[in-house]
Amino acid sequence: MSSTPSTDEPGIDLYRTDDYVHIARLNLVTVLRVAFEPVLGRSLAGARFTLSFRRMSDPHPLDGEPEVVNLRGGHGYVDIRITQDGVLLYQHPHPVREVVARPLQRILAERYPDEQHWGFGVAGAGLEQVALVRPAPRPAGAMNVRTGGSRRFHVEEVPEPEPPPAAPADFGVTPDDPRDDSPTQVVFTAEAHAALLGGLPLSHEVEEGGFLVGQLFRDRERPGAHLVRITEALPAQRTGASLLRFTFTGESFLRVNDVVSRLGGDSRLVGWYHTHLFPASAAFGLSDVDVALHEGVFRRPWHVAGLINLDGPDRRLRAYCAPGGRGMAELPVLVERQWTR
């Protein structure tokens, strides 16, 4: 792999084809503006980007064309902080794939439509000692074959009991309320909704999160669909610092399960919530890191991921689920007017 020029100016070194021949260096800020101006809905001319790279590999390849490979893949995650005129606009962790490779892919597809494979490496102060690593080419038509003896045991999930039926009208939801065809509908009690939008103390310095507790029903009006009633938003305990700014631990789940058992009745864990320290926008909801946590831990199709965007004293609440493993879908946030069951 050819060497690249040394410069203190942060940039992105580009390598063409799977032989990774260095051809150019792009301005890093230009690429970051492509990524974040649609998210924040404003020009970022003159903004200051502070990037802290994490020594952690990203196991997920970038989809789409052209293929774009991070040649400093051992530092696959980055904390990004954006300020403009002394005001903090944005602060959040991301995979490098999401905030560098994705906008770079769009730029390269436009400039070099005939080139189908690229490598890149973010260059700048502090990254000089991080080696560029060329991955081995992937052979066409390869497949994995697992060998071994017969299985001595297997683990089989026990089906859950069928939840009781309910209809949206049981929660005071009327035909005038926002609805969609998602297989999960979520209704917050007025108390839980008020807590998430103001009652819960939340930090503006670090992201925080917790658990959503409530009841699960099958939708009496739509076979195969579910209704989730959220009654409690419980801050997570015994959490640890991580790329997400907080991490659920085994102790976190033990403690929330104790709380749920004390609530009794049909209360159960129905999801989780966390904060983003920047205003909400239609272009950016859950990050790839958030989605990975949800899909890895909250695996039922009706599990709810609550997202609270903090914008000074204002908060915006959004809700998501992963119906049928088809990615995350945003849900209408409905608030209960009455409880008739």
Short mmCIF file of C-alpha atoms in Angstrom, two decimals:
data_model
loop_
_atom_site.label_atom_id
_atom_site.label_comp_id
_atom_site.label_asym_id
_atom_site.label_seq_id
_atom_site.Cartn_x
_atom_site.Cartn_y
_atom_site.Cartn_z
CA MET A 1 0.00 0.00 0.00
CA SER A 2 1.50 3.33 -0.97
CA SER A 3 2.36 5.94 1.63
CA THR A 4 0.44 9.17 2.01
CA PRO A 5 1.67 12.72 2.49
CA SER A 6 2.05 13.97 6.04
CA THR A 7 -0.10 16.92 7.05
CA ASP A 8 -1.55 18.34 10.23
CA GLU A 9 -4.80 19.17 8.44
CA PRO A 10 -7.39 16.45 9.18
CA GLY A 11 -8.47 14.67 6.05
CA ILE A 12 -9.54 11.39 4.47
CA ASP A 13 -6.96 9.50 2.44
CA LEU A 14 -8.55 7.69 -0.52
CA TYR A 15 -7.37 4.40 -2.02
CA ARG A 16 -8.85 3.13 -5.27
CA THR A 17 -9.64 -0.52 -6.18
CA ASP A 18 -8.95 -3.51 -3.96
CA ASP A 19 -5.20 -2.98 -4.56
CA TYR A 20 -5.66 0.23 -2.53
CA VAL A 21 -3.63 2.69 -4.60
CA HIS A 22 -3.58 6.10 -2.91
CA ILE A 23 -5.04 8.77 -5.18
CA ALA A 24 -6.18 11.74 -3.13
CA ARG A 25 -6.94 13.31 0.23
CA LEU A 26 -10.35 14.84 0.89
CA ASN A 27 -11.14 17.48 3.48
CA LEU A 28 -12.68 15.72 6.50
CA VAL A 29 -14.86 18.67 7.49
CA THR A 30 -16.42 18.72 4.01
CA VAL A 31 -17.51 15.10 4.39
CA LEU A 32 -18.78 15.67 7.93
CA ARG A 33 -20.87 18.60 6.74
CA VAL A 34 -22.46 16.33 4.12
CA ALA A 35 -23.37 13.93 6.96
CA PHE A 36 -24.62 16.40 9.57
CA GLU A 37 -26.17 19.40 7.84
CA PRO A 38 -29.31 17.38 6.91
CA VAL A 39 -29.47 16.02 10.47
CA LEU A 40 -29.25 19.43 12.13
CA GLY A 41 -31.15 21.30 9.41
CA ARG A 42 -28.65 24.14 9.20
CA SER A 43 -25.41 25.21 7.53
CA LEU A 44 -22.31 24.15 9.46
CA ALA A 45 -19.99 26.68 7.81
CA GLY A 46 -17.48 27.71 10.46
CA ALA A 47 -18.55 24.95 12.87
CA ARG A 48 -15.96 23.15 14.97
CA PHE A 49 -15.92 19.33 14.85
CA THR A 50 -14.19 17.52 17.71
CA LEU A 51 -13.63 13.80 17.04
CA SER A 52 -12.45 11.20 19.56
CA PHE A 53 -11.85 7.82 17.92
CA ARG A 54 -12.45 4.60 19.86
CA ARG A 55 -10.19 1.58 19.58
CA MET A 56 -13.07 -0.73 18.76
CA SER A 57 -13.80 -2.58 15.53
CA ASP A 58 -17.13 -2.16 13.77
CA PRO A 59 -18.32 -5.64 12.74
CA HIS A 60 -20.88 -4.35 10.24
CA PRO A 61 -19.90 -3.60 6.61
CA LEU A 62 -21.29 -0.60 4.78
CA ASP A 63 -24.07 -1.64 2.41
CA GLY A 64 -24.68 -0.11 -1.00
CA GLU A 65 -22.36 0.82 -3.87
CA PRO A 66 -19.58 1.55 -4.32
CA GLU A 67 -17.99 -0.64 -1.66
CA VAL A 68 -16.16 1.59 0.85
CA VAL A 69 -13.79 0.01 3.40
CA ASN A 70 -12.33 1.69 6.50
CA LEU A 71 -8.61 0.83 6.40
CA ARG A 72 -8.24 1.97 10.01
CA GLY A 73 -10.99 -0.46 10.98
CA GLY A 74 -9.53 -1.07 14.44
CA HIS A 75 -10.81 2.41 15.32
CA GLY A 76 -14.32 1.88 14.04
CA TYR A 77 -16.25 4.22 16.36
CA VAL A 78 -15.99 7.93 17.02
CA ASP A 79 -17.46 10.40 19.52
CA ILE A 80 -18.47 13.57 17.67
CA ARG A 81 -19.01 16.99 19.21
CA ILE A 82 -20.14 19.92 17.04
CA THR A 83 -20.07 23.55 18.21
CA GLN A 84 -20.83 26.72 16.29
CA ASP A 85 -20.31 30.25 17.60
CA GLY A 86 -19.61 28.79 21.04
CA VAL A 87 -22.93 26.88 21.15
CA LEU A 88 -23.03 23.08 21.46
CA LEU A 89 -25.17 21.77 18.59
CA TYR A 90 -24.56 18.05 18.73
CA GLN A 91 -22.82 15.38 20.78
CA HIS A 92 -23.13 11.67 20.09
CA PRO A 93 -21.11 8.50 19.37
CA HIS A 94 -21.27 6.87 15.94
CA PRO A 95 -19.67 4.13 13.89
CA VAL A 96 -17.16 5.66 11.48
CA ARG A 97 -19.15 3.79 8.84
CA GLU A 98 -22.19 5.92 9.58
CA VAL A 99 -20.70 9.42 9.62
CA VAL A 100 -17.66 9.12 7.31
CA ALA A 101 -18.06 6.09 5.04
CA ARG A 102 -21.73 6.73 4.20
CA PRO A 103 -21.39 10.36 3.02
CA LEU A 104 -18.05 9.45 1.38
CA GLN A 105 -19.86 6.72 -0.55
CA ARG A 106 -22.32 9.29 -1.94
CA ILE A 107 -19.51 11.66 -2.93
CA LEU A 108 -17.48 8.92 -4.64
CA ALA A 109 -20.49 7.52 -6.49
CA GLU A 110 -21.08 10.97 -7.98
CA ARG A 111 -17.46 11.75 -8.83
CA TYR A 112 -16.30 8.30 -9.95
CA PRO A 113 -19.39 6.37 -11.13
CA ASP A 114 -17.33 3.58 -12.76
CA GLU A 115 -15.23 2.73 -9.70
CA GLN A 116 -16.79 0.04 -7.50
CA HIS A 117 -14.26 -0.38 -4.67
CA TRP A 118 -12.61 2.15 -2.38
CA GLY A 119 -10.60 2.18 0.81
CA PHE A 120 -10.19 5.16 3.10
CA GLY A 121 -8.35 6.18 6.24
CA VAL A 122 -9.09 9.20 8.41
CA ALA A 123 -5.84 11.15 8.86
CA GLY A 124 -5.01 13.77 11.45
CA ALA A 125 -3.32 14.51 14.75
CA GLY A 126 -3.31 11.45 17.01
CA LEU A 127 -3.90 8.95 14.20
CA GLU A 128 -0.33 8.81 12.88
CA GLN A 129 0.43 5.66 14.86
CA VAL A 130 -2.70 3.81 13.75
CA ALA A 131 -1.67 1.56 10.87
CA LEU A 132 -3.65 1.32 7.68
CA VAL A 133 -4.58 -2.34 7.22
CA ARG A 134 -5.56 -3.77 3.86
CA PRO A 135 -8.13 -6.54 4.33
CA ALA A 136 -7.69 -9.81 2.48
CA PRO A 137 -9.78 -9.98 -0.70
CA ARG A 138 -13.00 -11.91 -0.32
CA PRO A 139 -13.05 -14.86 -2.74
CA ALA A 140 -16.10 -15.03 -4.96
CA GLY A 141 -18.47 -17.91 -4.32
CA ALA A 142 -16.98 -18.77 -0.92
CA MET A 143 -19.10 -20.34 1.80
CA ASN A 144 -18.54 -21.38 5.40
CA VAL A 145 -18.68 -25.08 6.24
CA ARG A 146 -18.95 -26.22 9.85
CA THR A 147 -17.86 -29.73 10.75
CA GLY A 148 -18.11 -31.68 13.96
CA GLY A 149 -19.90 -34.47 15.76
CA SER A 150 -23.54 -34.78 16.62
CA ARG A 151 -25.12 -32.32 19.02
CA ARG A 152 -25.35 -33.51 22.59
CA PHE A 153 -27.98 -30.99 23.63
CA HIS A 154 -29.91 -28.06 22.29
CA VAL A 155 -31.65 -24.99 23.71
CA GLU A 156 -35.25 -24.34 22.74
CA GLU A 157 -37.23 -21.23 23.62
CA VAL A 158 -40.47 -21.86 25.50
CA PRO A 159 -43.38 -19.98 23.87
CA GLU A 160 -44.91 -17.22 25.98
CA PRO A 161 -48.57 -17.36 26.93
CA GLU A 162 -50.89 -15.48 24.61
CA PRO A 163 -51.39 -11.91 25.92
CA PRO A 164 -54.95 -10.76 26.66
CA PRO A 165 -56.88 -8.88 23.98
CA ALA A 166 -57.45 -5.13 23.91
CA ALA A 167 -58.46 -2.45 21.44
CA PRO A 168 -57.11 1.10 21.07
CA ALA A 169 -60.44 2.46 22.33
CA ASP A 170 -59.74 0.76 25.69
CA PHE A 171 -56.94 3.30 26.13
CA GLY A 172 -59.04 6.27 25.12
CA VAL A 173 -57.49 6.33 21.65
CA THR A 174 -59.91 7.72 19.07
CA PRO A 175 -59.92 7.44 15.26
CA ASP A 176 -58.64 11.05 15.18
CA ASP A 177 -55.38 10.09 16.92
CA PRO A 178 -52.34 9.39 14.71
CA ARG A 179 -52.26 5.72 13.73
CA ASP A 180 -50.31 3.65 11.23
CA ASP A 181 -50.22 0.04 10.04
CA SER A 182 -47.32 -1.00 12.28
CA PRO A 183 -47.85 -4.38 13.97
CA THR A 184 -47.16 -2.64 17.29
CA GLN A 185 -49.01 0.37 18.69
CA VAL A 186 -47.72 2.06 21.85
CA VAL A 187 -49.79 4.05 24.34
CA PHE A 188 -48.21 5.95 27.24
CA THR A 189 -50.16 6.69 30.38
CA ALA A 190 -50.36 10.42 31.05
CA GLU A 191 -48.04 9.96 34.05
CA ALA A 192 -45.36 8.05 32.10
CA HIS A 193 -45.55 10.54 29.22
CA ALA A 194 -45.18 13.50 31.59
CA ALA A 195 -42.22 11.87 33.34
CA LEU A 196 -40.31 11.36 30.11
CA LEU A 197 -41.04 14.89 28.90
CA GLY A 198 -40.20 16.68 32.13
CA GLY A 199 -40.60 14.79 35.37
CA LEU A 200 -37.46 12.66 35.09
CA PRO A 201 -34.23 14.55 35.79
CA LEU A 202 -31.91 14.11 32.80
CA SER A 203 -28.32 15.21 32.27
CA HIS A 204 -27.32 17.56 29.46
CA GLU A 205 -23.70 16.40 29.74
CA VAL A 206 -23.96 12.64 29.18
CA GLU A 207 -26.58 10.37 27.68
CA GLU A 208 -28.78 8.54 30.15
CA GLY A 209 -31.31 5.75 29.86
CA GLY A 210 -33.59 3.33 31.59
CA PHE A 211 -36.42 0.85 31.22
CA LEU A 212 -40.04 1.05 30.09
CA VAL A 213 -42.53 -1.02 32.06
CA GLY A 214 -46.18 -1.70 31.28
CA GLN A 215 -48.57 -4.26 29.83
CA LEU A 216 -48.71 -6.20 26.58
CA PHE A 217 -51.93 -6.98 24.71
CA ARG A 218 -52.84 -8.52 21.40
CA ASP A 219 -54.77 -6.13 19.20
CA ARG A 220 -58.37 -7.28 19.16
CA GLU A 221 -59.04 -5.38 15.94
CA ARG A 222 -55.94 -6.49 14.00
CA PRO A 223 -54.95 -10.16 14.15
CA GLY A 224 -51.22 -10.64 14.73
CA ALA A 225 -50.68 -7.08 15.99
CA HIS A 226 -49.86 -5.93 19.54
CA LEU A 227 -50.72 -3.04 21.82
CA VAL A 228 -48.16 -1.91 24.40
CA ARG A 229 -49.31 0.22 27.34
CA ILE A 230 -46.37 1.99 29.05
CA THR A 231 -47.02 2.88 32.69
CA GLU A 232 -43.53 3.44 34.13
CA ALA A 233 -40.20 4.92 33.00
CA LEU A 234 -37.53 3.63 35.39
CA PRO A 235 -33.97 5.05 35.30
CA ALA A 236 -31.45 2.22 34.90
CA GLN A 237 -29.28 1.41 37.91
CA ARG A 238 -25.76 0.00 38.06
CA THR A 239 -24.96 1.19 34.55
CA GLY A 240 -21.49 1.55 33.12
CA ALA A 241 -19.82 4.00 30.76
CA SER A 242 -19.59 2.87 27.17
CA LEU A 243 -19.81 4.05 23.62
CA LEU A 244 -23.51 4.66 24.25
CA ARG A 245 -22.65 6.87 27.24
CA PHE A 246 -24.42 4.27 29.32
CA THR A 247 -24.50 0.49 29.25
CA PHE A 248 -27.08 -1.86 30.68
CA THR A 249 -25.42 -4.46 32.86
CA GLY A 250 -26.68 -7.74 34.27
CA GLU A 251 -27.19 -5.94 37.57
CA SER A 252 -29.33 -3.34 35.78
CA PHE A 253 -31.73 -6.06 34.63
CA LEU A 254 -31.75 -7.80 38.02
CA ARG A 255 -32.78 -4.58 39.73
CA VAL A 256 -35.49 -3.64 37.25
CA ASN A 257 -36.87 -7.19 37.42
CA ASP A 258 -37.14 -6.78 41.21
CA VAL A 259 -39.12 -3.56 40.68
CA VAL A 260 -41.41 -5.21 38.12
CA SER A 261 -42.09 -8.16 40.42
CA ARG A 262 -43.07 -5.76 43.22
CA LEU A 263 -45.48 -3.96 40.88
CA GLY A 264 -47.25 -7.28 40.39
CA GLY A 265 -50.25 -7.91 38.21
CA ASP A 266 -49.52 -8.06 34.50
CA SER A 267 -46.68 -5.50 34.59
CA ARG A 268 -43.65 -6.48 32.57
CA LEU A 269 -40.56 -5.03 30.92
CA VAL A 270 -41.71 -3.69 27.53
CA GLY A 271 -38.68 -1.72 26.36
CA TRP A 272 -36.09 0.92 27.13
CA TYR A 273 -35.39 4.61 26.62
CA HIS A 274 -32.35 6.85 26.36
CA THR A 275 -31.44 10.44 25.52
CA HIS A 276 -29.73 12.26 22.67
CA LEU A 277 -28.09 15.54 23.59
CA PHE A 278 -29.23 17.49 20.54
CA PRO A 279 -32.50 18.62 18.93
CA ALA A 280 -34.65 16.08 17.12
CA SER A 281 -34.79 16.05 13.33
CA ALA A 282 -36.60 13.93 10.77
CA ALA A 283 -33.24 12.93 9.27
CA PHE A 284 -31.82 11.36 12.42
CA GLY A 285 -33.49 9.15 14.98
CA LEU A 286 -31.81 6.10 16.50
CA SER A 287 -28.13 5.74 15.63
CA ASP A 288 -26.60 2.50 14.39
CA VAL A 289 -25.24 1.97 17.91
CA ASP A 290 -28.74 2.36 19.38
CA VAL A 291 -30.19 -0.09 16.85
CA ALA A 292 -27.48 -2.65 17.62
CA LEU A 293 -28.29 -2.44 21.34
CA HIS A 294 -32.02 -2.81 20.73
CA GLU A 295 -31.71 -5.72 18.33
CA GLY A 296 -29.21 -7.49 20.57
CA VAL A 297 -31.04 -7.09 23.90
CA PHE A 298 -34.70 -6.17 23.30
CA ARG A 299 -35.52 -8.83 20.76
CA ARG A 300 -39.31 -9.10 20.81
CA PRO A 301 -41.01 -7.41 17.84
CA TRP A 302 -43.18 -5.42 20.29
CA HIS A 303 -40.28 -4.18 22.45
CA VAL A 304 -40.27 -0.38 22.40
CA ALA A 305 -37.23 1.89 22.13
CA GLY A 306 -37.97 5.35 23.48
CA LEU A 307 -35.78 8.26 22.35
CA ILE A 308 -35.73 11.63 24.13
CA ASN A 309 -34.00 14.47 22.29
CA LEU A 310 -32.88 17.25 24.64
CA ASP A 311 -32.85 20.80 23.26
CA GLY A 312 -32.14 23.15 26.17
CA PRO A 313 -35.18 22.94 28.44
CA ASP A 314 -37.27 21.29 25.71
CA ARG A 315 -37.67 17.55 25.16
CA ARG A 316 -39.10 15.54 22.30
CA LEU A 317 -40.17 11.92 22.73
CA ARG A 318 -40.15 9.39 19.90
CA ALA A 319 -40.82 5.64 19.96
CA TYR A 320 -39.56 2.80 17.78
CA CYS A 321 -39.84 -0.97 17.45
CA ALA A 322 -38.33 -3.65 15.20
CA PRO A 323 -41.29 -5.43 13.60
CA GLY A 324 -40.42 -8.80 12.16
CA GLY A 325 -36.69 -8.09 11.99
CA ARG A 326 -37.22 -5.58 9.16
CA GLY A 327 -35.29 -2.75 10.81
CA MET A 328 -36.52 -0.09 13.19
CA ALA A 329 -39.86 1.62 12.54
CA GLU A 330 -40.98 4.85 14.20
CA LEU A 331 -44.34 4.60 15.95
CA PRO A 332 -46.96 7.26 16.71
CA VAL A 333 -46.71 8.34 20.35
CA LEU A 334 -50.22 7.98 21.78
CA VAL A 335 -51.20 9.19 25.25
CA GLU A 336 -53.93 7.45 27.20
CA ARG A 337 -57.03 9.48 27.99
CA GLN A 338 -58.79 6.81 30.01
CA TRP A 339 -58.31 3.24 31.16
CA THR A 340 -61.45 1.16 30.85
CA ARG A 341 -60.21 -2.39 31.45
#
